[in-house]
Each structure stands twice: as structure tokens, then as C-alpha cells.
mmCIF file of C-alpha atoms in Angstrom:
data_model
loop_
_atom_site.group_PDB
_atom_site.id
_atom_site.type_symbol
_atom_site.label_atom_id
_atom_site.label_comp_id
_atom_site.label_asym_id
_atom_site.label_seq_id
_atom_site.Cartn_x
_atom_site.Cartn_y
_atom_site.Cartn_z
ATOM 1 C CA MET A 1 -0.053 0.014 0.044
ATOM 2 C CA THR A 2 1.387 3.351 -0.861
ATOM 3 C CA ASP A 3 1.529 6.335 1.284
ATOM 4 C CA SER A 4 -1.291 8.946 1.137
ATOM 5 C CA PRO A 5 -0.210 12.129 -0.583
ATOM 6 C CA SER A 6 -1.496 14.001 2.375
ATOM 7 C CA LYS A 7 0.990 12.429 4.879
ATOM 8 C CA LYS A 8 3.899 14.762 5.855
ATOM 9 C CA THR A 9 6.382 11.990 5.190
ATOM 10 C CA ARG A 10 9.046 11.110 2.657
ATOM 11 C CA ARG A 11 10.428 7.630 2.156
ATOM 12 C CA LEU A 12 14.100 7.521 1.743
ATOM 13 C CA ARG A 13 16.381 4.937 0.343
ATOM 14 C CA GLU A 14 19.803 3.592 1.172
ATOM 15 C CA PRO A 15 22.651 4.003 -1.278
ATOM 16 C CA ASN A 16 22.227 0.248 -2.157
ATOM 17 C CA GLY A 17 18.617 0.839 -3.192
ATOM 18 C CA GLY A 18 17.091 -0.682 -0.096
ATOM 19 C CA ALA A 19 14.186 0.999 1.640
ATOM 20 C CA ARG A 20 15.169 3.295 4.647
ATOM 21 C CA LYS A 21 12.776 4.159 7.430
ATOM 22 C CA THR A 22 10.166 6.647 6.629
ATOM 23 C CA VAL A 23 11.011 10.071 8.213
ATOM 24 C CA ARG A 24 8.092 11.665 9.825
ATOM 25 C CA LEU A 25 7.378 15.168 11.064
ATOM 26 C CA GLU A 26 7.522 13.737 14.627
ATOM 27 C CA ASP A 27 11.172 12.542 13.983
ATOM 28 C CA VAL A 28 12.130 16.115 12.893
ATOM 29 C CA ALA A 29 10.422 17.435 16.244
ATOM 30 C CA VAL A 30 12.367 14.962 18.394
ATOM 31 C CA LEU A 31 15.730 15.871 16.726
ATOM 32 C CA ALA A 32 15.021 19.619 16.979
ATOM 33 C CA GLY A 33 13.869 19.285 20.486
ATOM 34 C CA VAL A 34 10.555 21.003 19.720
ATOM 35 C CA SER A 35 6.908 20.095 19.495
ATOM 36 C CA THR A 36 5.383 18.804 16.332
ATOM 37 C CA ALA A 37 3.199 21.984 16.230
ATOM 38 C CA THR A 38 6.350 24.037 16.233
ATOM 39 C CA VAL A 39 7.725 22.094 13.253
ATOM 40 C CA SER A 40 4.474 22.629 11.482
ATOM 41 C CA ARG A 41 4.392 26.388 12.090
ATOM 42 C CA SER A 42 8.035 26.743 11.154
ATOM 43 C CA ILE A 43 7.080 25.356 7.679
ATOM 44 C CA ASN A 44 3.562 26.830 7.226
ATOM 45 C CA GLU A 45 3.695 30.020 9.320
ATOM 46 C CA PRO A 46 7.344 30.944 9.838
ATOM 47 C CA GLU A 47 6.576 34.375 10.886
ATOM 48 C CA LYS A 48 5.074 32.980 14.124
ATOM 49 C CA VAL A 49 8.331 31.183 15.020
ATOM 50 C CA ASN A 50 11.521 32.925 16.326
ATOM 51 C CA ALA A 51 14.530 32.750 14.034
ATOM 52 C CA GLU A 52 16.561 30.474 16.317
ATOM 53 C CA MET A 53 13.879 27.939 16.684
ATOM 54 C CA ARG A 54 13.044 27.752 13.059
ATOM 55 C CA LYS A 55 16.650 27.284 12.192
ATOM 56 C CA ARG A 56 16.800 24.271 14.567
ATOM 57 C CA VAL A 57 13.777 22.807 12.726
ATOM 58 C CA LEU A 58 15.261 23.406 9.374
ATOM 59 C CA ASP A 59 18.541 21.966 10.272
ATOM 60 C CA ALA A 60 16.937 18.836 11.859
ATOM 61 C CA ALA A 61 14.848 18.470 8.615
ATOM 62 C CA ALA A 62 17.894 18.841 6.442
ATOM 63 C CA GLN A 63 19.914 16.243 8.545
ATOM 64 C CA LEU A 64 17.002 13.755 8.309
ATOM 65 C CA GLY A 65 16.306 14.439 4.700
ATOM 66 C CA TRP A 66 12.702 15.238 5.525
ATOM 67 C CA ILE A 67 10.742 17.366 2.905
ATOM 68 C CA PRO A 68 7.131 18.388 3.677
ATOM 69 C CA ASN A 69 4.507 17.296 1.218
ATOM 70 C CA ALA A 70 3.305 20.526 -0.440
ATOM 71 C CA ALA A 71 0.059 18.807 -1.678
ATOM 72 C CA GLY A 72 -0.642 17.439 1.736
ATOM 73 C CA ARG A 73 0.041 20.802 3.375
ATOM 74 C CA ALA A 74 -2.321 22.624 1.111
ATOM 75 C CA LEU A 75 -5.127 20.085 1.589
ATOM 76 C CA ALA A 76 -4.753 20.157 5.372
ATOM 77 C CA SER A 77 -4.627 23.856 5.703
ATOM 78 C CA ASN A 78 -6.402 25.055 2.707
ATOM 79 C CA ARG A 79 -3.269 27.156 2.036
ATOM 80 C CA THR A 80 -0.766 26.849 -0.810
ATOM 81 C CA HIS A 81 1.784 29.436 0.342
ATOM 82 C CA ILE A 82 2.122 30.658 -3.327
ATOM 83 C CA VAL A 83 1.905 34.249 -4.394
ATOM 84 C CA GLY A 84 2.072 35.497 -7.973
ATOM 85 C CA ALA A 85 3.320 38.693 -9.636
ATOM 86 C CA ILE A 86 2.755 39.875 -13.262
ATOM 87 C CA ILE A 87 5.378 42.315 -14.723
ATOM 88 C CA PRO A 88 5.344 43.787 -18.240
ATOM 89 C CA THR A 89 8.937 42.709 -19.285
ATOM 90 C CA LEU A 90 11.831 40.699 -17.998
ATOM 91 C CA ASP A 91 14.265 43.159 -19.640
ATOM 92 C CA ALA A 92 13.778 46.152 -17.406
ATOM 93 C CA GLU A 93 16.072 46.792 -14.395
ATOM 94 C CA ILE A 94 13.176 48.556 -12.608
ATOM 95 C CA PHE A 95 10.931 45.568 -12.459
ATOM 96 C CA ALA A 96 13.850 43.212 -11.561
ATOM 97 C CA ARG A 97 14.287 45.387 -8.435
ATOM 98 C CA GLN A 98 10.786 45.041 -7.504
ATOM 99 C CA VAL A 99 10.681 41.283 -7.889
ATOM 100 C CA SER A 100 13.903 40.878 -5.966
ATOM 101 C CA ALA A 101 12.295 42.787 -3.118
ATOM 102 C CA MET A 102 9.039 40.849 -3.273
ATOM 103 C CA GLN A 103 10.923 37.561 -3.364
ATOM 104 C CA SER A 104 13.001 38.432 -0.303
ATOM 105 C CA VAL A 105 9.873 39.306 1.743
ATOM 106 C CA PHE A 106 7.873 36.260 0.535
ATOM 107 C CA THR A 107 10.720 33.918 1.406
ATOM 108 C CA ARG A 108 10.889 35.237 4.945
ATOM 109 C CA HIS A 109 7.259 34.405 5.334
ATOM 110 C CA GLY A 110 7.550 30.854 3.828
ATOM 111 C CA TYR A 111 5.890 31.853 0.422
ATOM 112 C CA THR A 112 6.883 30.862 -3.047
ATOM 113 C CA LEU A 113 6.728 33.434 -5.807
ATOM 114 C CA PHE A 114 5.261 32.636 -9.329
ATOM 115 C CA LEU A 115 6.321 35.125 -11.907
ATOM 116 C CA GLY A 116 4.575 36.057 -15.132
ATOM 117 C CA CYS A 117 5.510 38.436 -17.968
ATOM 118 C CA SER A 118 2.726 40.044 -20.022
ATOM 119 C CA ASN A 119 5.139 41.747 -22.626
ATOM 120 C CA TYR A 120 2.674 44.762 -22.361
ATOM 121 C CA ASP A 121 -0.135 42.566 -23.680
ATOM 122 C CA PRO A 122 -3.262 42.969 -21.325
ATOM 123 C CA MET A 123 -4.800 39.756 -22.508
ATOM 124 C CA ALA A 124 -1.560 37.777 -22.001
ATOM 125 C CA GLY A 125 -1.554 39.150 -18.398
ATOM 126 C CA TYR A 126 -5.153 38.141 -18.076
ATOM 127 C CA GLN A 127 -4.441 34.568 -19.200
ATOM 128 C CA GLN A 128 -1.523 34.399 -16.816
ATOM 129 C CA VAL A 129 -3.668 35.444 -13.856
ATOM 130 C CA ARG A 130 -6.179 32.760 -14.720
ATOM 131 C CA ALA A 131 -3.413 30.138 -14.785
ATOM 132 C CA MET A 132 -2.060 31.274 -11.521
ATOM 133 C CA LEU A 133 -5.434 31.053 -9.799
ATOM 134 C CA THR A 134 -5.785 27.405 -10.948
ATOM 135 C CA ARG A 135 -2.399 26.906 -9.140
ATOM 136 C CA GLY A 136 -3.863 28.306 -6.017
ATOM 137 C CA VAL A 137 -2.000 31.591 -5.641
ATOM 138 C CA GLU A 138 -3.118 33.318 -2.356
ATOM 139 C CA ALA A 139 -2.283 36.867 -3.556
ATOM 140 C CA LEU A 140 -1.111 38.688 -6.557
ATOM 141 C CA ALA A 141 1.049 41.759 -7.363
ATOM 142 C CA ILE A 142 0.405 43.481 -10.855
ATOM 143 C CA VAL A 143 2.416 46.254 -12.399
ATOM 144 C CA GLY A 144 0.184 49.074 -13.488
ATOM 145 C CA GLU A 145 -3.485 49.484 -14.009
ATOM 146 C CA ASP A 146 -3.542 48.657 -17.737
ATOM 147 C CA HIS A 147 -5.371 45.316 -17.466
ATOM 148 C CA PRO A 148 -8.789 44.159 -18.571
ATOM 149 C CA ALA A 149 -11.652 44.852 -16.064
ATOM 150 C CA GLU A 150 -12.251 41.130 -16.287
ATOM 151 C CA LEU A 151 -8.863 40.497 -14.630
ATOM 152 C CA PHE A 152 -9.765 42.579 -11.506
ATOM 153 C CA ASP A 153 -13.259 41.077 -11.509
ATOM 154 C CA LEU A 154 -11.634 37.559 -11.463
ATOM 155 C CA LEU A 155 -9.529 38.377 -8.534
ATOM 156 C CA LYS A 156 -12.417 39.843 -6.557
ATOM 157 C CA HIS A 157 -14.686 36.954 -7.433
ATOM 158 C CA HIS A 158 -12.104 34.567 -6.075
ATOM 159 C CA ARG A 159 -11.345 36.887 -3.096
ATOM 160 C CA VAL A 160 -7.641 36.912 -3.908
ATOM 161 C CA PRO A 161 -6.029 40.009 -2.488
ATOM 162 C CA TYR A 162 -3.914 42.012 -4.959
ATOM 163 C CA VAL A 163 -1.779 45.188 -5.144
ATOM 164 C CA VAL A 164 -1.025 47.297 -8.144
ATOM 165 C CA THR A 165 2.681 48.403 -8.158
ATOM 166 C CA TYR A 166 4.849 51.096 -9.753
ATOM 167 C CA THR A 167 1.821 53.552 -10.037
ATOM 168 C CA TYR A 168 -0.229 55.612 -7.711
ATOM 169 C CA ARG A 169 -3.394 57.635 -8.160
ATOM 170 C CA HIS A 170 -5.313 59.030 -5.271
ATOM 171 C CA ASP A 171 -8.581 58.134 -6.927
ATOM 172 C CA SER A 172 -7.629 54.629 -8.106
ATOM 173 C CA PRO A 173 -10.047 51.950 -7.404
ATOM 174 C CA HIS A 174 -7.146 49.650 -6.654
ATOM 175 C CA LEU A 175 -4.643 49.365 -3.792
ATOM 176 C CA CYS A 176 -1.594 51.076 -5.306
ATOM 177 C CA ILE A 177 2.131 51.081 -4.301
ATOM 178 C CA GLY A 178 4.060 53.366 -6.481
ATOM 179 C CA VAL A 179 4.584 56.686 -8.177
ATOM 180 C CA ASP A 180 2.235 59.436 -9.450
ATOM 181 C CA HIS A 181 3.755 59.633 -12.885
ATOM 182 C CA ARG A 182 1.811 62.788 -13.854
ATOM 183 C CA LYS A 183 3.016 64.526 -10.832
ATOM 184 C CA ALA A 184 6.647 63.417 -11.386
ATOM 185 C CA PHE A 185 6.848 64.774 -14.885
ATOM 186 C CA ARG A 186 5.282 68.140 -13.780
ATOM 187 C CA THR A 187 8.200 68.252 -11.339
ATOM 188 C CA MET A 188 10.763 67.689 -13.984
ATOM 189 C CA THR A 189 9.224 70.049 -16.543
ATOM 190 C CA ARG A 190 8.959 72.791 -13.815
ATOM 191 C CA ARG A 191 12.712 72.530 -13.043
ATOM 192 C CA LEU A 192 13.529 73.015 -16.708
ATOM 193 C CA LEU A 193 11.270 75.984 -16.878
ATOM 194 C CA GLU A 194 13.110 77.350 -13.884
ATOM 195 C CA MET A 195 16.305 76.989 -15.777
ATOM 196 C CA GLY A 196 14.885 79.246 -18.560
ATOM 197 C CA HIS A 197 13.841 76.748 -21.092
ATOM 198 C CA ARG A 198 10.930 77.641 -23.275
ATOM 199 C CA ARG A 199 11.372 75.425 -26.330
ATOM 200 C CA PHE A 200 10.454 71.865 -25.477
ATOM 201 C CA ALA A 201 10.440 68.472 -27.209
ATOM 202 C CA ALA A 202 9.759 65.034 -25.930
ATOM 203 C CA ILE A 203 10.719 61.433 -26.676
ATOM 204 C CA PHE A 204 8.441 58.755 -25.317
ATOM 205 C CA GLN A 205 7.915 54.994 -25.363
ATOM 206 C CA PRO A 206 4.521 53.589 -26.638
ATOM 207 C CA THR A 207 1.331 54.702 -24.894
ATOM 208 C CA GLU A 208 -0.732 51.750 -25.784
ATOM 209 C CA SER A 209 -1.526 49.712 -22.675
ATOM 210 C CA ASN A 210 0.720 51.844 -20.594
ATOM 211 C CA ARG A 211 -1.231 54.464 -18.617
ATOM 212 C CA ARG A 212 2.081 55.455 -16.859
ATOM 213 C CA VAL A 213 3.503 56.884 -20.163
ATOM 214 C CA VAL A 214 0.173 58.707 -20.853
ATOM 215 C CA ASP A 215 0.286 60.282 -17.405
ATOM 216 C CA ARG A 216 3.914 61.395 -17.933
ATOM 217 C CA ILE A 217 2.968 63.178 -21.221
ATOM 218 C CA HIS A 218 0.077 64.791 -19.515
ATOM 219 C CA GLY A 219 2.233 65.913 -16.624
ATOM 220 C CA MET A 220 4.572 67.632 -18.948
ATOM 221 C CA ALA A 221 1.695 69.318 -20.947
ATOM 222 C CA ASP A 222 0.053 70.359 -17.603
ATOM 223 C CA GLU A 223 3.197 72.201 -16.476
ATOM 224 C CA LEU A 224 3.853 73.726 -19.861
ATOM 225 C CA GLY A 225 0.215 74.998 -19.981
ATOM 226 C CA ASP A 226 0.563 76.569 -16.558
ATOM 227 C CA ALA A 227 3.495 78.448 -17.980
ATOM 228 C CA GLY A 228 1.578 79.638 -20.993
ATOM 229 C CA LEU A 229 3.494 77.218 -23.292
ATOM 230 C CA SER A 230 2.549 74.128 -25.301
ATOM 231 C CA LEU A 231 4.263 71.067 -26.760
ATOM 232 C CA PRO A 232 3.686 71.106 -30.557
ATOM 233 C CA PRO A 233 2.692 67.682 -31.962
ATOM 234 C CA GLU A 234 5.671 67.676 -34.231
ATOM 235 C CA ARG A 235 8.018 67.855 -31.269
ATOM 236 C CA LEU A 236 6.375 64.823 -29.435
ATOM 237 C CA THR A 237 7.783 61.441 -30.748
ATOM 238 C CA ILE A 238 6.257 58.194 -29.656
ATOM 239 C CA GLY A 239 7.829 54.775 -30.572
ATOM 240 C CA PRO A 240 9.686 51.717 -29.354
ATOM 241 C CA ALA A 241 11.666 52.025 -26.130
ATOM 242 C CA ASP A 242 14.787 51.665 -28.210
ATOM 243 C CA MET A 243 17.991 53.682 -27.952
ATOM 244 C CA ASP A 244 18.653 53.657 -31.748
ATOM 245 C CA ARG A 245 15.170 54.958 -32.380
ATOM 246 C CA ALA A 246 15.619 57.687 -29.774
ATOM 247 C CA ALA A 247 18.901 58.731 -31.355
ATOM 248 C CA ARG A 248 17.129 59.074 -34.735
ATOM 249 C CA ASP A 249 14.297 60.961 -33.295
ATOM 250 C CA PHE A 250 16.582 63.305 -31.527
ATOM 251 C CA VAL A 251 18.481 64.062 -34.798
ATOM 252 C CA GLU A 252 15.085 64.886 -36.426
ATOM 253 C CA LEU A 253 13.980 67.003 -33.525
ATOM 254 C CA MET A 254 17.141 69.141 -33.843
ATOM 255 C CA ALA A 255 16.823 69.771 -37.535
ATOM 256 C CA GLY A 256 16.290 73.293 -38.607
ATOM 257 C CA ARG A 257 17.659 76.646 -37.551
ATOM 258 C CA PRO A 258 19.524 76.645 -34.171
ATOM 259 C CA ASP A 259 17.465 79.544 -32.836
ATOM 260 C CA GLU A 260 14.386 77.407 -33.459
ATOM 261 C CA ARG A 261 15.488 74.093 -32.001
ATOM 262 C CA PRO A 262 14.156 72.838 -28.733
ATOM 263 C CA THR A 263 16.455 73.580 -25.830
ATOM 264 C CA ALA A 264 14.954 70.972 -23.536
ATOM 265 C CA VAL A 265 14.162 67.451 -24.359
ATOM 266 C CA VAL A 266 12.146 65.301 -21.957
ATOM 267 C CA CYS A 267 12.334 61.562 -22.377
ATOM 268 C CA GLY A 268 10.028 58.992 -21.100
ATOM 269 C CA ASN A 269 12.737 56.952 -19.527
ATOM 270 C CA ASP A 270 16.539 56.852 -19.043
ATOM 271 C CA LEU A 271 17.044 54.328 -21.996
ATOM 272 C CA LEU A 272 15.486 56.823 -24.420
ATOM 273 C CA ALA A 273 17.372 59.728 -22.966
ATOM 274 C CA ILE A 274 20.748 57.726 -23.199
ATOM 275 C CA GLY A 275 19.858 56.844 -26.896
ATOM 276 C CA ALA A 276 19.151 60.624 -27.533
ATOM 277 C CA LEU A 277 22.527 61.490 -26.125
ATOM 278 C CA ASN A 278 24.088 59.245 -28.748
ATOM 279 C CA GLY A 279 22.233 61.188 -31.416
ATOM 280 C CA ALA A 280 23.539 64.432 -29.824
ATOM 281 C CA ARG A 281 27.059 63.293 -30.226
ATOM 282 C CA ASP A 282 26.566 62.570 -33.865
ATOM 283 C CA LEU A 283 25.495 66.165 -34.363
ATOM 284 C CA GLY A 284 28.360 67.494 -32.210
ATOM 285 C CA LEU A 285 25.973 68.970 -29.628
ATOM 286 C CA VAL A 286 26.828 68.880 -25.885
ATOM 287 C CA ALA A 287 24.142 68.147 -23.341
ATOM 288 C CA GLY A 288 23.977 70.702 -20.576
ATOM 289 C CA ARG A 289 25.476 73.350 -22.832
ATOM 290 C CA ASP A 290 23.689 73.333 -26.227
ATOM 291 C CA PHE A 291 20.495 71.724 -24.819
ATOM 292 C CA SER A 292 19.196 69.888 -21.745
ATOM 293 C CA ILE A 293 17.822 66.380 -21.619
ATOM 294 C CA THR A 294 16.117 64.418 -18.938
ATOM 295 C CA GLY A 295 15.188 60.796 -18.273
ATOM 296 C CA PHE A 296 13.263 58.874 -15.543
ATOM 297 C CA ASP A 297 14.098 55.912 -13.166
ATOM 298 C CA ASP A 298 17.723 56.588 -12.605
ATOM 299 C CA LEU A 299 19.161 53.286 -13.994
ATOM 300 C CA ALA A 300 22.564 52.342 -12.889
ATOM 301 C CA LEU A 301 23.922 53.512 -16.150
ATOM 302 C CA ALA A 302 22.317 57.033 -15.850
ATOM 303 C CA SER A 303 25.130 58.479 -13.567
ATOM 304 C CA ARG A 304 27.907 56.668 -15.448
ATOM 305 C CA ILE A 305 27.512 58.046 -18.903
ATOM 306 C CA PRO A 306 29.106 61.509 -19.638
ATOM 307 C CA PRO A 307 27.894 64.093 -18.769
ATOM 308 C CA GLY A 308 25.652 62.181 -16.259
ATOM 309 C CA LEU A 309 21.811 62.159 -16.939
ATOM 310 C CA THR A 310 19.385 64.307 -15.055
ATOM 311 C CA THR A 311 16.643 62.015 -14.050
ATOM 312 C CA GLN A 312 14.300 60.983 -11.229
ATOM 313 C CA TRP A 313 15.179 58.072 -8.955
ATOM 314 C CA VAL A 314 12.380 55.637 -7.964
ATOM 315 C CA ASP A 315 13.013 53.369 -5.091
ATOM 316 C CA ASN A 316 11.735 50.211 -6.890
ATOM 317 C CA TYR A 317 13.157 47.936 -4.234
ATOM 318 C CA ARG A 318 10.974 49.697 -1.629
ATOM 319 C CA ILE A 319 8.034 49.402 -3.874
ATOM 320 C CA GLY A 320 8.535 45.549 -4.044
ATOM 321 C CA GLU A 321 8.998 45.410 -0.179
ATOM 322 C CA LEU A 322 5.812 47.553 0.558
ATOM 323 C CA ALA A 323 3.828 45.534 -1.985
ATOM 324 C CA ALA A 324 4.810 42.151 -0.645
ATOM 325 C CA GLY A 325 4.267 43.269 2.977
ATOM 326 C CA LYS A 326 0.723 44.568 2.072
ATOM 327 C CA LEU A 327 -0.013 41.237 0.541
ATOM 328 C CA MET A 328 1.189 39.207 3.488
ATOM 329 C CA ASN A 329 -0.997 41.339 5.731
ATOM 330 C CA MET A 330 -4.055 40.908 3.424
ATOM 331 C CA ILE A 331 -3.871 37.184 3.067
ATOM 332 C CA GLY A 332 -6.570 35.562 5.131
ATOM 333 C CA LYS A 333 -7.939 39.025 6.197
ATOM 334 C CA SER A 334 -10.887 40.913 4.881
ATOM 335 C CA ASP A 335 -11.528 43.637 7.496
ATOM 336 C CA GLY A 336 -8.659 46.106 6.462
ATOM 337 C CA PRO A 337 -8.532 48.818 5.766
ATOM 338 C CA PHE A 338 -5.425 48.475 3.608
ATOM 339 C CA GLU A 339 -4.177 51.906 2.297
ATOM 340 C CA SER A 340 -2.330 52.734 -0.888
ATOM 341 C CA ALA A 341 1.227 54.133 -0.654
ATOM 342 C CA GLU A 342 2.729 56.954 -2.734
ATOM 343 C CA LEU A 343 6.514 57.080 -3.252
ATOM 344 C CA VAL A 344 7.760 60.371 -4.467
ATOM 345 C CA PRO A 345 10.636 60.123 -6.929
ATOM 346 C CA GLU A 346 13.815 62.030 -6.130
ATOM 347 C CA LEU A 347 14.930 64.545 -8.670
ATOM 348 C CA ARG A 348 18.683 63.979 -9.440
ATOM 349 C CA LEU A 349 20.282 66.956 -11.367
ATOM 350 C CA ARG A 350 23.333 65.990 -13.277
ATOM 351 C CA GLY A 351 25.360 67.538 -16.133
ATOM 352 C CA SER A 352 22.802 66.727 -18.963
ATOM 353 C CA SER A 353 20.699 69.725 -17.811
ATOM 354 C CA GLY A 354 21.596 73.336 -17.412
ATOM 355 C CA PRO A 355 20.424 76.905 -18.134
ATOM 356 C CA ALA A 356 18.826 77.432 -21.454
ATOM 357 C CA PRO A 357 21.459 78.491 -24.076
ATOM 358 C CA SER A 358 21.418 82.017 -25.140
ATOM 359 C CA PRO A 359 19.380 82.770 -28.359
#
């Protein structure tokens, strides 16, 4: 007769292939010098066990070769100890930082992270959420609000707590942990205006299924409007988040008479700004002297390329920590209240920006 999947046991074998004694949860408790309840809590609810005692349990389990049966744990407790996260791309440093922080928090609480990538396709994200729900995820972190209403309805129907990361709106219907992108780009544009700039251009990534980019463009336009200025359509380029494309767009934006060129170029992120700087070098223009340029996110490369990119730093690791912490608090609770958290980006002025050049 075979062991039941729900038993917290594992049958080991001797090196010669013979059967060894089945290691039970009780054996781990005896070796660790704790109760069976403590062993169970150390595995299922590690936050309720002090670090020294949990280490004793894990050391004993490792010594005996005992591995808890995940299926049995889930059946017995109605818990899977799995959480999910959906990010737009695996290529971005900003999302890697968020995932790293979430992973750290979830691991401390004894949870496993399932990761999905939507590639900025809302329906792909929706399908991944459906798949995660069939695996029993207990909570979910989702980057941004650009998802079908059906996705959020599905989560609410299954009573799975979720947070939206990297974005914040005071009137959002979702629990948000992140940045007010509209406000952030008002701040950046205001600083350039204070430097005397009046002729602006912008290079942005695609707006489709990315409300964050739309908010950044609106924030820039809002601040220019308050100053009695506008962003002419021909000075706003939108396209792939590609450095080569940004370099080409910059060259086109700087075509024409020097006294009519934009003196300030606002980019939707650091990669676009770095690409534009490459275009500037091809034209023999020097950032900070002949024009100013800004990015967003403060990637590791931003402070290292000459002359240093003016940008806004977002604490993406902290976003991940806060999001994971909220989810841990929300699991199994429905009374709340659970409040959104706004992280204000830090403006970092470097050599790529300076006073508007003289006419």
C-alpha cells in the first residue's frame, strides 16, 4: 500500500537501493527538541516562530532528509503558500528590483513566488492570472492598472488580494504602491522651466496599454500649460523604447535653424534619454551646454555616462517590499483597511541639464 499524498512523510532509500525508515514530522520534532506543532508552524507560518527555533527545525529536517509534502500541506490547511506577480517585461532593471524585493519578503514568510511576464499585452497578463489562480495563488502583485476589467473582477470573485505596483493615483479603485507619474513629470518640467527653457521637445515610449506613459506626457503638458506654453505635436515622438530609435528621433527634432531648435528634451525613461545623447554626439551637440535632456528611473547607467543624466530616482526595491508586505498582511484578512502608498521620486540633477542656451 502506498503512502497517502496528504501524509507529511518522505520515504528515503539507502545507497544500495534498499528502503530506509520513513522520516516523519515527529522525527524532526524529536531531533530539533521542539513540539510537532512548532515544526508545522516553522514550515507553514514561519513568521510565528523565532529565527533561532526555526533554524533548529530546518537543520533537523535537512539532517534527516525530510521534505514536507506540499500537496498535503495545502489540503490540510487550505493554503498553498504561493503568491504571484505579473510584470510587463523581463528586460527592465526597474521591475527586476521590485521582484527581487518581493521575493525576499515572501521567502521570509515561507511563500513561493510565481512570476509571469505580459510583454505589455493585457490579454496575456489576464491569461497568466487565470493560470495562477488554478495553481492556488493566495495573493497577486500586478504592475500598473492597464489590465482588462475582467482581470480585476476575477480576482475579486475569487477573493484573492492584490496590489498594483509602480503606479499611484489618489482616485484609483485599486490598492496602489508606487509613483504618481503625472506629478513626477510636472516636477521635471517645472525644473527645466526654472532653468529658463521655453522650447521643449519630448521622446516617449508607446502609450498603448501603458497609462504610466500617458500620465507622464500629460504631466509635462500640464506644467507647460501653466507656464503659457505648449508642446507642438511635431515635437512629441512616440515609438519603441529603443535607444537607436531615440537617437534618430533626436536628430530629427534638432533639424532646422539653431534659434528654433528645442532647448529642452524630456524623455519618457533613461534608456530613451541615453539613446538621444548618442544622437547628440553625432550632431556635435553637448548636453548641458547646447541643450538639456532628462530621463526617468535613474538606472545604474544614468550616472555613469558622460555628462551624467538628469533624471528621477524611483525606489523600486522599496515598492517591492511594501507591496509584498501589504499582501502578507492581506492574506486571510478581509476587514482592512489597507491603504495605498505613494513614493515620491527623487529629482537628481546632473550634467545633462543646465540653463537654457542664449538665443
